[in-house]
PDB file of C-alpha atoms in Angstrom:
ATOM      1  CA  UNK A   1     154.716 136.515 181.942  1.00 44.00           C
ATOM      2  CA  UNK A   2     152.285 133.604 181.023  1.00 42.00           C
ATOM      3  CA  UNK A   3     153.076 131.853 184.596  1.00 43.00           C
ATOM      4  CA  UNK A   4     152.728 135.179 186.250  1.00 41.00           C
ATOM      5  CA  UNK A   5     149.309 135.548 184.786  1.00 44.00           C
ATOM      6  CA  UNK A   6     148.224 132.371 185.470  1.00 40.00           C
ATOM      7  CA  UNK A   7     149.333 132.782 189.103  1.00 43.00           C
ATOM      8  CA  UNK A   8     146.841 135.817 188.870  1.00 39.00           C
ATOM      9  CA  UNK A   9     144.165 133.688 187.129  1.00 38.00           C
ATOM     10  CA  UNK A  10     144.206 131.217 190.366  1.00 38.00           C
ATOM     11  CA  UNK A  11     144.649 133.873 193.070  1.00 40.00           C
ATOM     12  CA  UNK A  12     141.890 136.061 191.530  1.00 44.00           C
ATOM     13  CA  UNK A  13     139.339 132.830 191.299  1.00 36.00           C
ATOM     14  CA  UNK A  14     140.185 132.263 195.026  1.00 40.00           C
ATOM     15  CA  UNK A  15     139.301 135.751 196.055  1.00 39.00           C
ATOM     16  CA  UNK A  16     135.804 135.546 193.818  1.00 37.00           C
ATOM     17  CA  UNK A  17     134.989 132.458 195.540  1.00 40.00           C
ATOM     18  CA  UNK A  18     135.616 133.802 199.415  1.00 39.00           C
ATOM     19  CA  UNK A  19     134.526 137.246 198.564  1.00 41.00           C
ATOM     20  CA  UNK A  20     131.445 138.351 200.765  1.00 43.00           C
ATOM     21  CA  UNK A  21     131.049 141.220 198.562  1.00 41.00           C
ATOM     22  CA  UNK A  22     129.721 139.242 195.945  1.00 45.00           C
ATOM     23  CA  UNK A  23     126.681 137.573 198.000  1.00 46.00           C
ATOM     24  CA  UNK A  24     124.347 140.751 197.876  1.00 80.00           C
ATOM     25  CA  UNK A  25     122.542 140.150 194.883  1.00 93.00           C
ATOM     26  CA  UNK A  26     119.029 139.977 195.888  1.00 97.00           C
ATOM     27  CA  UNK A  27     116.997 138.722 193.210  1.00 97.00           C
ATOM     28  CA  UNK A  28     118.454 138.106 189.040  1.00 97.00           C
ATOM     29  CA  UNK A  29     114.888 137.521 186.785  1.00 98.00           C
ATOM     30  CA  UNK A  30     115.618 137.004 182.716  1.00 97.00           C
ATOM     31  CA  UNK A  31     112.249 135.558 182.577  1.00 98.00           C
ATOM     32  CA  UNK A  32     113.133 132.342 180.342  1.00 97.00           C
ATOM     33  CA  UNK A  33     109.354 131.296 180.568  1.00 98.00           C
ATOM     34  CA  UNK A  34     106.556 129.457 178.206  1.00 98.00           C
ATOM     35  CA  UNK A  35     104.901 132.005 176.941  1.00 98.00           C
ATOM     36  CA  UNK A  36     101.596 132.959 179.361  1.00 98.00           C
ATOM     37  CA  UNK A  37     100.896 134.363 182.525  1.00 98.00           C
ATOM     38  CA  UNK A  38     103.972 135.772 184.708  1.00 98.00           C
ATOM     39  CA  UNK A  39     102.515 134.576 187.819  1.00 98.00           C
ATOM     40  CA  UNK A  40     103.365 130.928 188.627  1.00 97.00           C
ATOM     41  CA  UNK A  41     106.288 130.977 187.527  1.00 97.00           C
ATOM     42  CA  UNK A  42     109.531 131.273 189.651  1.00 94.00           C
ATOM     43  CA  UNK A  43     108.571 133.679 192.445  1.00 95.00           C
ATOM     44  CA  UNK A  44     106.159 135.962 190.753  1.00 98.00           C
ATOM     45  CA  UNK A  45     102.726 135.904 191.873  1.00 98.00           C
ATOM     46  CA  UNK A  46      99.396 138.832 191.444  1.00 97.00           C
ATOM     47  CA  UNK A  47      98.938 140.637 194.592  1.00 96.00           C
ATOM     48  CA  UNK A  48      96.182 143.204 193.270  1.00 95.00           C
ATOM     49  CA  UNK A  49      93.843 144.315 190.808  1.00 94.00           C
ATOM     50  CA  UNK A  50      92.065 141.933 188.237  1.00 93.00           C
ATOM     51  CA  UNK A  51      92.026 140.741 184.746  1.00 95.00           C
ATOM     52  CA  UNK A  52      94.719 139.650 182.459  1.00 97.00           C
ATOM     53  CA  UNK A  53      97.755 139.093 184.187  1.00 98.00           C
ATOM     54  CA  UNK A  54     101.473 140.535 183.000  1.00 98.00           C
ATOM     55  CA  UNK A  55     102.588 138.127 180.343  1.00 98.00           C
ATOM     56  CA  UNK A  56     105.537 136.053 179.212  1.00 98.00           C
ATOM     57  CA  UNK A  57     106.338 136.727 175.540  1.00 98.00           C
ATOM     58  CA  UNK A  58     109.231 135.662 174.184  1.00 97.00           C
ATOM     59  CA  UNK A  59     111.753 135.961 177.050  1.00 98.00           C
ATOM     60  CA  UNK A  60     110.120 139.284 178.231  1.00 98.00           C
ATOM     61  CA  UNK A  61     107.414 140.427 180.715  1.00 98.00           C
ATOM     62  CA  UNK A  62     105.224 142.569 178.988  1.00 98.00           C
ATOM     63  CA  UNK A  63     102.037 144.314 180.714  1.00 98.00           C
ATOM     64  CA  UNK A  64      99.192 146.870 179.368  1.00 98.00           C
ATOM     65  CA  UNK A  65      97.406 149.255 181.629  1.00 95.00           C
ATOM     66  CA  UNK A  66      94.166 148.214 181.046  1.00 96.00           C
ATOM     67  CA  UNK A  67      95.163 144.498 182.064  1.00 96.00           C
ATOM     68  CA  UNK A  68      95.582 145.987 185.417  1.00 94.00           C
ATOM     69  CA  UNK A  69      96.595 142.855 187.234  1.00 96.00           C
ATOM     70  CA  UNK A  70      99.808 143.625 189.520  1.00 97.00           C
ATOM     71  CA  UNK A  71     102.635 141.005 189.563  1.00 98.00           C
ATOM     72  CA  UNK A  72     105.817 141.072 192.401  1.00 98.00           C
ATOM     73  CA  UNK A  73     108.452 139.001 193.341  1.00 98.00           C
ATOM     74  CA  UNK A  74     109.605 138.453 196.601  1.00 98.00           C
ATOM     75  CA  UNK A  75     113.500 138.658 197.796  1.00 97.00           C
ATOM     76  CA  UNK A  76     114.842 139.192 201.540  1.00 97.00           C
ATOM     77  CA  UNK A  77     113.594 141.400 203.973  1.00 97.00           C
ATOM     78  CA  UNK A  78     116.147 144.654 203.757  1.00 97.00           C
ATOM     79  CA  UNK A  79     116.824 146.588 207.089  1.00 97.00           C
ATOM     80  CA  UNK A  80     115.556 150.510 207.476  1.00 97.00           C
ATOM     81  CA  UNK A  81     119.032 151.290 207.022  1.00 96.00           C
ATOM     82  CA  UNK A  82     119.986 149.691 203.934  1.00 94.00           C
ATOM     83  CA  UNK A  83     119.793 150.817 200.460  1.00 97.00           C
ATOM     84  CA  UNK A  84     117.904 148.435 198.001  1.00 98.00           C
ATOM     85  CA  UNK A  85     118.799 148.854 194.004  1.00 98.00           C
ATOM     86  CA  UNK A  86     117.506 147.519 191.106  1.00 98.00           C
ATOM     87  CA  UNK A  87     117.979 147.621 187.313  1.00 98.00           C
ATOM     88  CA  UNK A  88     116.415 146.421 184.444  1.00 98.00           C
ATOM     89  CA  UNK A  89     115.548 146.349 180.428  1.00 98.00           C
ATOM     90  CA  UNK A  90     112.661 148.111 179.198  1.00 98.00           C
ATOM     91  CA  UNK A  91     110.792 149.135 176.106  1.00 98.00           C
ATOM     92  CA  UNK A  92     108.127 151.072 175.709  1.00 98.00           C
ATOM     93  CA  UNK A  93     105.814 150.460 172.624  1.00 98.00           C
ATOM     94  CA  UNK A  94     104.625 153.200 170.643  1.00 97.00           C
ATOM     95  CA  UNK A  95     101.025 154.320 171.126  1.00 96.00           C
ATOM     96  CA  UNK A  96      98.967 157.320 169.529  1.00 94.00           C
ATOM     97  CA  UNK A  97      98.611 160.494 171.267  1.00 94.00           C
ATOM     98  CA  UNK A  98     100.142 161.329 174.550  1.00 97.00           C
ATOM     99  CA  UNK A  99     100.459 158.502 177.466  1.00 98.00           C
ATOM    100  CA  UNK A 100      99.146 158.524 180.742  1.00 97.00           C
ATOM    101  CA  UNK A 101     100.866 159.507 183.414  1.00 98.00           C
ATOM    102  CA  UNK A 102     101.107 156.211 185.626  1.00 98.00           C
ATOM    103  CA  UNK A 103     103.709 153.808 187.109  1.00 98.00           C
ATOM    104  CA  UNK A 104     104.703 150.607 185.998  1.00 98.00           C
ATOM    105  CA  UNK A 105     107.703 149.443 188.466  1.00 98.00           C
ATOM    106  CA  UNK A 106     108.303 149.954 192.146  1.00 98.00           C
ATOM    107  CA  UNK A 107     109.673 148.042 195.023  1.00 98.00           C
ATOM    108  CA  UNK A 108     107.875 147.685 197.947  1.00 97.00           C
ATOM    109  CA  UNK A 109     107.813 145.551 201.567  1.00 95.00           C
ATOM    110  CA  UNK A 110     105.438 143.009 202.095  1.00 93.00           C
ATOM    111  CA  UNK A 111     101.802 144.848 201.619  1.00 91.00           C
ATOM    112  CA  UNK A 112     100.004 145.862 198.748  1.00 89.00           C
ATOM    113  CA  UNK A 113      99.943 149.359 198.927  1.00 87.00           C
ATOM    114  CA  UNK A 114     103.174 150.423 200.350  1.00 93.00           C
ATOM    115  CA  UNK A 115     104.911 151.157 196.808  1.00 96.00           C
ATOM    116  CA  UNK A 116     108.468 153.713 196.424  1.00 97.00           C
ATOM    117  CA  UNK A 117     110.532 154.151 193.686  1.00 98.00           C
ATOM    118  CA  UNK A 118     107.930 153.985 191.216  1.00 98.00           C
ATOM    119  CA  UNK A 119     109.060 154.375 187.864  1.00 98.00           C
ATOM    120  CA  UNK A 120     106.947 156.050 185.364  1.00 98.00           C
ATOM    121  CA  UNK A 121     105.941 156.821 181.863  1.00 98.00           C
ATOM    122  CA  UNK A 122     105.292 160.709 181.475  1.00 98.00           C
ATOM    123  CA  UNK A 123     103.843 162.451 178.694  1.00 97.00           C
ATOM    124  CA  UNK A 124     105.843 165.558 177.830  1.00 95.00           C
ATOM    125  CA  UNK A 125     104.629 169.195 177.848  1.00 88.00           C
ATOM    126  CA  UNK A 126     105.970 169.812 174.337  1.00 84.00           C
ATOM    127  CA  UNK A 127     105.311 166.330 173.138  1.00 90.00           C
ATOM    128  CA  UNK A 128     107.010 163.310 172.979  1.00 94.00           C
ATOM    129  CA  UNK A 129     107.436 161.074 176.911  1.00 98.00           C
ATOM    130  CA  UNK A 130     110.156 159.908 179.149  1.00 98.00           C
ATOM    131  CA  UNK A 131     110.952 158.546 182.654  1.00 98.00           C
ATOM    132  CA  UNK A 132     109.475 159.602 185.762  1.00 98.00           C
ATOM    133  CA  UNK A 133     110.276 158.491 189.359  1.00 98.00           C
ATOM    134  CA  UNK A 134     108.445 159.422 192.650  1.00 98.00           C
ATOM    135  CA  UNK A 135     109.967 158.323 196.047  1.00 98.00           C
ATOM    136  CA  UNK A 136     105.925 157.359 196.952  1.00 96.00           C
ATOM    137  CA  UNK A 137     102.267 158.645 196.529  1.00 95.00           C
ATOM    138  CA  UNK A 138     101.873 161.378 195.233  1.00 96.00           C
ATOM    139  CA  UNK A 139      98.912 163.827 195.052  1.00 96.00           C
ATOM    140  CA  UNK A 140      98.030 167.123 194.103  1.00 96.00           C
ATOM    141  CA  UNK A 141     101.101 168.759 196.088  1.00 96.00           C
ATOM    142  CA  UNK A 142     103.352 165.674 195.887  1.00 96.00           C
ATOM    143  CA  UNK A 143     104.814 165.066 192.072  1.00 96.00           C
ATOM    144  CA  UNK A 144     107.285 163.701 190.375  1.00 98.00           C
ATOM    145  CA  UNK A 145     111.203 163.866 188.990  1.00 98.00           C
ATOM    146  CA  UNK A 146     111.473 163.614 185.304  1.00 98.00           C
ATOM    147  CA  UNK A 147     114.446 161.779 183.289  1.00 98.00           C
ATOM    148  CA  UNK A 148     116.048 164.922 181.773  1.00 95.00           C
ATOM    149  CA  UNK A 149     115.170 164.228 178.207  1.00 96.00           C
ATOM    150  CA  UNK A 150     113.184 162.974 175.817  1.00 97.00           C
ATOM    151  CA  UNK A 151     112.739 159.138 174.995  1.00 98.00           C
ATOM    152  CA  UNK A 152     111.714 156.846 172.063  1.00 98.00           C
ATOM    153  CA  UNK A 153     109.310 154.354 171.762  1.00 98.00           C
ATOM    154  CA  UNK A 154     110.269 150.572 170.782  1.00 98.00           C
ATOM    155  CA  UNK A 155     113.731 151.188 172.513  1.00 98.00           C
ATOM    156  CA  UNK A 156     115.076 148.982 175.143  1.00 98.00           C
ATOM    157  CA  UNK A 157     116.419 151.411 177.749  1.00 98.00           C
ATOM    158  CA  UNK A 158     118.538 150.431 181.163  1.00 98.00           C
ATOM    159  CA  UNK A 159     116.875 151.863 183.894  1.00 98.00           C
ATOM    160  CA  UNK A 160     118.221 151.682 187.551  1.00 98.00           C
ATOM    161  CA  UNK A 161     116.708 153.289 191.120  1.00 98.00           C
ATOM    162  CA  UNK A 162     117.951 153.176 194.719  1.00 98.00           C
ATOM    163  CA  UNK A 163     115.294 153.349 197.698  1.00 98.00           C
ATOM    164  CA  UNK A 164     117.094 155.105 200.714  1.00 98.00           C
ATOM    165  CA  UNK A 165     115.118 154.731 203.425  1.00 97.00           C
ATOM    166  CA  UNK A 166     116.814 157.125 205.924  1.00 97.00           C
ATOM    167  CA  UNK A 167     117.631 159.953 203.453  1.00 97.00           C
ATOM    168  CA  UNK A 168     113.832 159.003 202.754  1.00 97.00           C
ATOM    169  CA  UNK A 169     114.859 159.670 199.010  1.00 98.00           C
ATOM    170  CA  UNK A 170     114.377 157.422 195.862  1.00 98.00           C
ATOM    171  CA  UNK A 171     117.149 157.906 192.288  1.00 98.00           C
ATOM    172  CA  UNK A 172     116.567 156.924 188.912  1.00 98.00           C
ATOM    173  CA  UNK A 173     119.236 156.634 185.850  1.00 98.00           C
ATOM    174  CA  UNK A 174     118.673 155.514 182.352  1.00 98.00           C
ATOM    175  CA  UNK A 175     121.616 153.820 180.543  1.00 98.00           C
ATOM    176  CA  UNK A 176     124.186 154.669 183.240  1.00 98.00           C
ATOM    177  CA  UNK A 177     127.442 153.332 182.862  1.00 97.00           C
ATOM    178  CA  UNK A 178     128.332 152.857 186.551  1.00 97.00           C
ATOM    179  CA  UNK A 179     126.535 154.887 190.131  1.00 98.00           C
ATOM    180  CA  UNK A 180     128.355 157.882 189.158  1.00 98.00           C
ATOM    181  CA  UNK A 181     126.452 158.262 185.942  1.00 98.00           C
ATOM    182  CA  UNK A 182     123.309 160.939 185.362  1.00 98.00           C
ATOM    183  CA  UNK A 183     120.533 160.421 187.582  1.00 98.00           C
ATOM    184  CA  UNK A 184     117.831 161.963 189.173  1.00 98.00           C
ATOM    185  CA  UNK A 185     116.535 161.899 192.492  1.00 98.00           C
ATOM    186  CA  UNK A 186     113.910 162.674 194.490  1.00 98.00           C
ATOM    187  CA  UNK A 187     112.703 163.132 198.271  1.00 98.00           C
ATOM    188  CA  UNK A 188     109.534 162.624 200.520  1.00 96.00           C
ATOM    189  CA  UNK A 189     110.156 163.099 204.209  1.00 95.00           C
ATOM    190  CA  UNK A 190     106.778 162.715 205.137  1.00 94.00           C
ATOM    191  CA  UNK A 191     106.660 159.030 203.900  1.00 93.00           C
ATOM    192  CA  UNK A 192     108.355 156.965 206.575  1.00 94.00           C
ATOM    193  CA  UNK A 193     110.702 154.254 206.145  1.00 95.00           C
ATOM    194  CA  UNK A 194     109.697 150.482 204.661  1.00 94.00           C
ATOM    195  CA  UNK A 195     111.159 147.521 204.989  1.00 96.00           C
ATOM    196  CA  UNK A 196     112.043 146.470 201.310  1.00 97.00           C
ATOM    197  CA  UNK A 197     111.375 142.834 200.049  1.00 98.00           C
ATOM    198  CA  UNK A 198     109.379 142.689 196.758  1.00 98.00           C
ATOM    199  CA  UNK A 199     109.784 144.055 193.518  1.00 98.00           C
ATOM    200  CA  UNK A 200     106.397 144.548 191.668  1.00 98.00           C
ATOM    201  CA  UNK A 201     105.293 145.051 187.810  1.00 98.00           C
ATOM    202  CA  UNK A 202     102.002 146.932 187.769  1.00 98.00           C
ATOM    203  CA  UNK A 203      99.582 147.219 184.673  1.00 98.00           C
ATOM    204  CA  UNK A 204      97.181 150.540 185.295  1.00 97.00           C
ATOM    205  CA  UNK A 205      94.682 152.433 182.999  1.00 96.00           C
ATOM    206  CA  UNK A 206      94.200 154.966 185.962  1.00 96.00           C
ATOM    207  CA  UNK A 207      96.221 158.216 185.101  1.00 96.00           C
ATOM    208  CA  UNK A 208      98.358 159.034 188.613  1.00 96.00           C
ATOM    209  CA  UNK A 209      96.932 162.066 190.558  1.00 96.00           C
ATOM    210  CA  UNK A 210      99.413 164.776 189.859  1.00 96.00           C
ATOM    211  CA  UNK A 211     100.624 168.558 190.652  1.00 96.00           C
ATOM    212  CA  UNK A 212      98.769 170.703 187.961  1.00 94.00           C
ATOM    213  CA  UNK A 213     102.161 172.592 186.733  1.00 93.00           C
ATOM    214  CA  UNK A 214     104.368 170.644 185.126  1.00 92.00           C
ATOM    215  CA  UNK A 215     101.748 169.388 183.137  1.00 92.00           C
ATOM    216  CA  UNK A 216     102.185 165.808 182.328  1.00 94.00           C
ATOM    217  CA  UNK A 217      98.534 165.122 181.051  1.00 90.00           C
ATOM    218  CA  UNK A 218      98.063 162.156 179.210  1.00 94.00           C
ATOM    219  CA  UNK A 219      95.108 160.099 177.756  1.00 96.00           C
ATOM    220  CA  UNK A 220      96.400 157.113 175.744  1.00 97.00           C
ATOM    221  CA  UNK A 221      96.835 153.805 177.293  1.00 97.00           C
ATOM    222  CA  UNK A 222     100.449 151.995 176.960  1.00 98.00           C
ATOM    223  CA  UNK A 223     102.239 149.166 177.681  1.00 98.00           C
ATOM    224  CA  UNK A 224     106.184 147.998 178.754  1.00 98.00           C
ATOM    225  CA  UNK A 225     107.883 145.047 177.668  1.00 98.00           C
ATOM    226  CA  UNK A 226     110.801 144.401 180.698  1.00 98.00           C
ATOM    227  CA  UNK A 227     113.439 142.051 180.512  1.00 98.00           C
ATOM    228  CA  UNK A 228     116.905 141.315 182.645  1.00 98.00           C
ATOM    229  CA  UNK A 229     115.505 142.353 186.100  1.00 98.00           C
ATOM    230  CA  UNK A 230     118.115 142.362 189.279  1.00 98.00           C
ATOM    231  CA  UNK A 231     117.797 143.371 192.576  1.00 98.00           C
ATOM    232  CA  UNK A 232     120.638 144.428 195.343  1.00 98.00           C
ATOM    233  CA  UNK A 233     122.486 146.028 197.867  1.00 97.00           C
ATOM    234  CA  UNK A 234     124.395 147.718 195.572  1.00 97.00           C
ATOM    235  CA  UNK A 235     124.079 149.524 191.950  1.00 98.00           C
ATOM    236  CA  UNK A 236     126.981 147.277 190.366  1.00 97.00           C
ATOM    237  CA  UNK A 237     124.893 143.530 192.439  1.00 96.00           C
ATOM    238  CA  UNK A 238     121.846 145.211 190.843  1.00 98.00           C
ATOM    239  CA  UNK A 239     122.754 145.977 186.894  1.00 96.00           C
ATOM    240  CA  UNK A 240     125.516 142.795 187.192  1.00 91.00           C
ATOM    241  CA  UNK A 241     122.643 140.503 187.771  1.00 70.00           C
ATOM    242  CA  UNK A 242     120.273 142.363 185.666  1.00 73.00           C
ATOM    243  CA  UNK A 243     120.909 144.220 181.810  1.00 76.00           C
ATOM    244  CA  UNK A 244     124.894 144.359 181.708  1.00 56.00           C
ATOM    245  CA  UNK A 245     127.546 144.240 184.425  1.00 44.00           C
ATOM    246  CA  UNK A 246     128.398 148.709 184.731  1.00 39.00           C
ATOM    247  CA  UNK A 247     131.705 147.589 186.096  1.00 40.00           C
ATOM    248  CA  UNK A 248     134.313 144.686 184.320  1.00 35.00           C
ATOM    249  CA  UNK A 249     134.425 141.927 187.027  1.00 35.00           C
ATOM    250  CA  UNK A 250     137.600 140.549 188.058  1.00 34.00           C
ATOM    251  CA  UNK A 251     137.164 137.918 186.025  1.00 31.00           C
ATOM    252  CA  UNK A 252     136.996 139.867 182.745  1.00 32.00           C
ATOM    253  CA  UNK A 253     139.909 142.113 184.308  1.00 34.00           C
ATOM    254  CA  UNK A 254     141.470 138.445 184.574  1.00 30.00           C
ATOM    255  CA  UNK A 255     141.335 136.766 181.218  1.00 30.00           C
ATOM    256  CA  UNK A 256     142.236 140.184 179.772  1.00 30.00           C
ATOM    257  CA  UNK A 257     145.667 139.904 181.172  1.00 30.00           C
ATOM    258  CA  UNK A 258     145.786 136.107 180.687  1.00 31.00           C
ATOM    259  CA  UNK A 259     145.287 136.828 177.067  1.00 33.00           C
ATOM    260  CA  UNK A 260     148.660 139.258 177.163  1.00 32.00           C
TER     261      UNK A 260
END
């Protein structure tokens, strides 16, 4: 048995090594920094607003709305037919009174407006917040998807979103286990298709223009501390290279039966 499993051991290291599928992880960001600025440091760099820029604090990139500089990271251009994924760690710390309803994450192509999958922090009707995702802008017609519960502050959440750019449609999960997990999702056909290739962090003290009804209205500024950022082509190349692998890899699946 112990030969047999080593044969395994060898032949699965092989196939990890010549495997293509294992090559579409687009960006993997833990953020081991000094602490300081976010920009200048590996790929990140502002690309709007001004002020204090998203900082490193221990391990962590943590912004405040009223900071309102805008940080992004750049990874390969993605085709208009190609899903783009990414996952990350984030915490939201407490603040008094309801939040603002704005956006903190998104990925977007190579301009400084073109934003989609924005991830936000909602205030909810009956008090307390959560998750909200919009596929783009959104106005007084065009809102967004809540998470379908309540959150709490000072909790480190996984949070994960596709971009589809020809369903035109944008999904969000929180703590999924693998794809097949709870999500929501969302779609704007009017918004036509982008060409993925940054990821950006945005600080904002400028409540987003919403639908009147759900009411997510919202006065108190907040901040997000993010850590364990990845980006792919993929859910499992997204969350393996960001928070925690949703899937054991083959070589976990390997030293399990090496260990029999």
């Amino acid at each position: 048995m112990r030969k047999t499993a080593i044969a395994l051991l060898v032949l699965g290291l092989t196939a990890i090594m010549v495997s293509p599928t294992l090559t579409t992880s687009l960006l993997s960001e833990g953020f081991s920094y000094p602490a300081g600025n976010l920009a200048g440091n590996g790929g990140w760099t502002t690309f709007s607003g001004a002020g204090t820029d998203v900082q490193v604090v221990s391990g962590r990139a943590v912004g405040l709305g009223p900071n309102a500089i805008d940080d992004h990271a750049a990874f390969a251009i993605q085709p208009l037919t190609t899903k783009t994924y990414a996952c990350f760690t984030v915490r939201i710390p407490a603040v008094v009174g309801a939040p603002k309803p704005i956006y903190f994450f998104a990925l977007k192509d190579a301009t400084v407006s073109n934003f989609v999958s924005r991830v936000y922090v909602l205030a909810l009707p009956g008090g307390g917040w959560t998750f909200g995702l919009s596929h783009s802008s959104t106005s007084t017609t065009v809102g967004v998807v809540p998470w379908g519960s309540a959150l709490s502050y000072d909790t480190d959440y996984t949070v994960a979103i596709n971009y589809d750019p020809v369903a035109k449609s944008s999904a969000m999960w929180v703590n999924p286990v693998n794809e097949a997990s709870t999500s929501v999702s969302i779609i704007n056909t009017a918004i036509p298709a982008n060409a993925m290739s940054t990821v950006a962090l945005r600080q904002s003290a400028s409540a987003s223009t919403l639908p009147a009804s759900p009411s997510y209205a919202g006065t108190a500024d907040w901040g997000f501390s993010v850590d364990n950022l990845g980006v792919g082509t993929t859910f499992d190349d997204a969350c393996a290279s960001g928070p925690t692998p949703t899937n054991k890899s083959t070589w976990g699946e390997l030293k399990t039966i090496y260990s029999h």
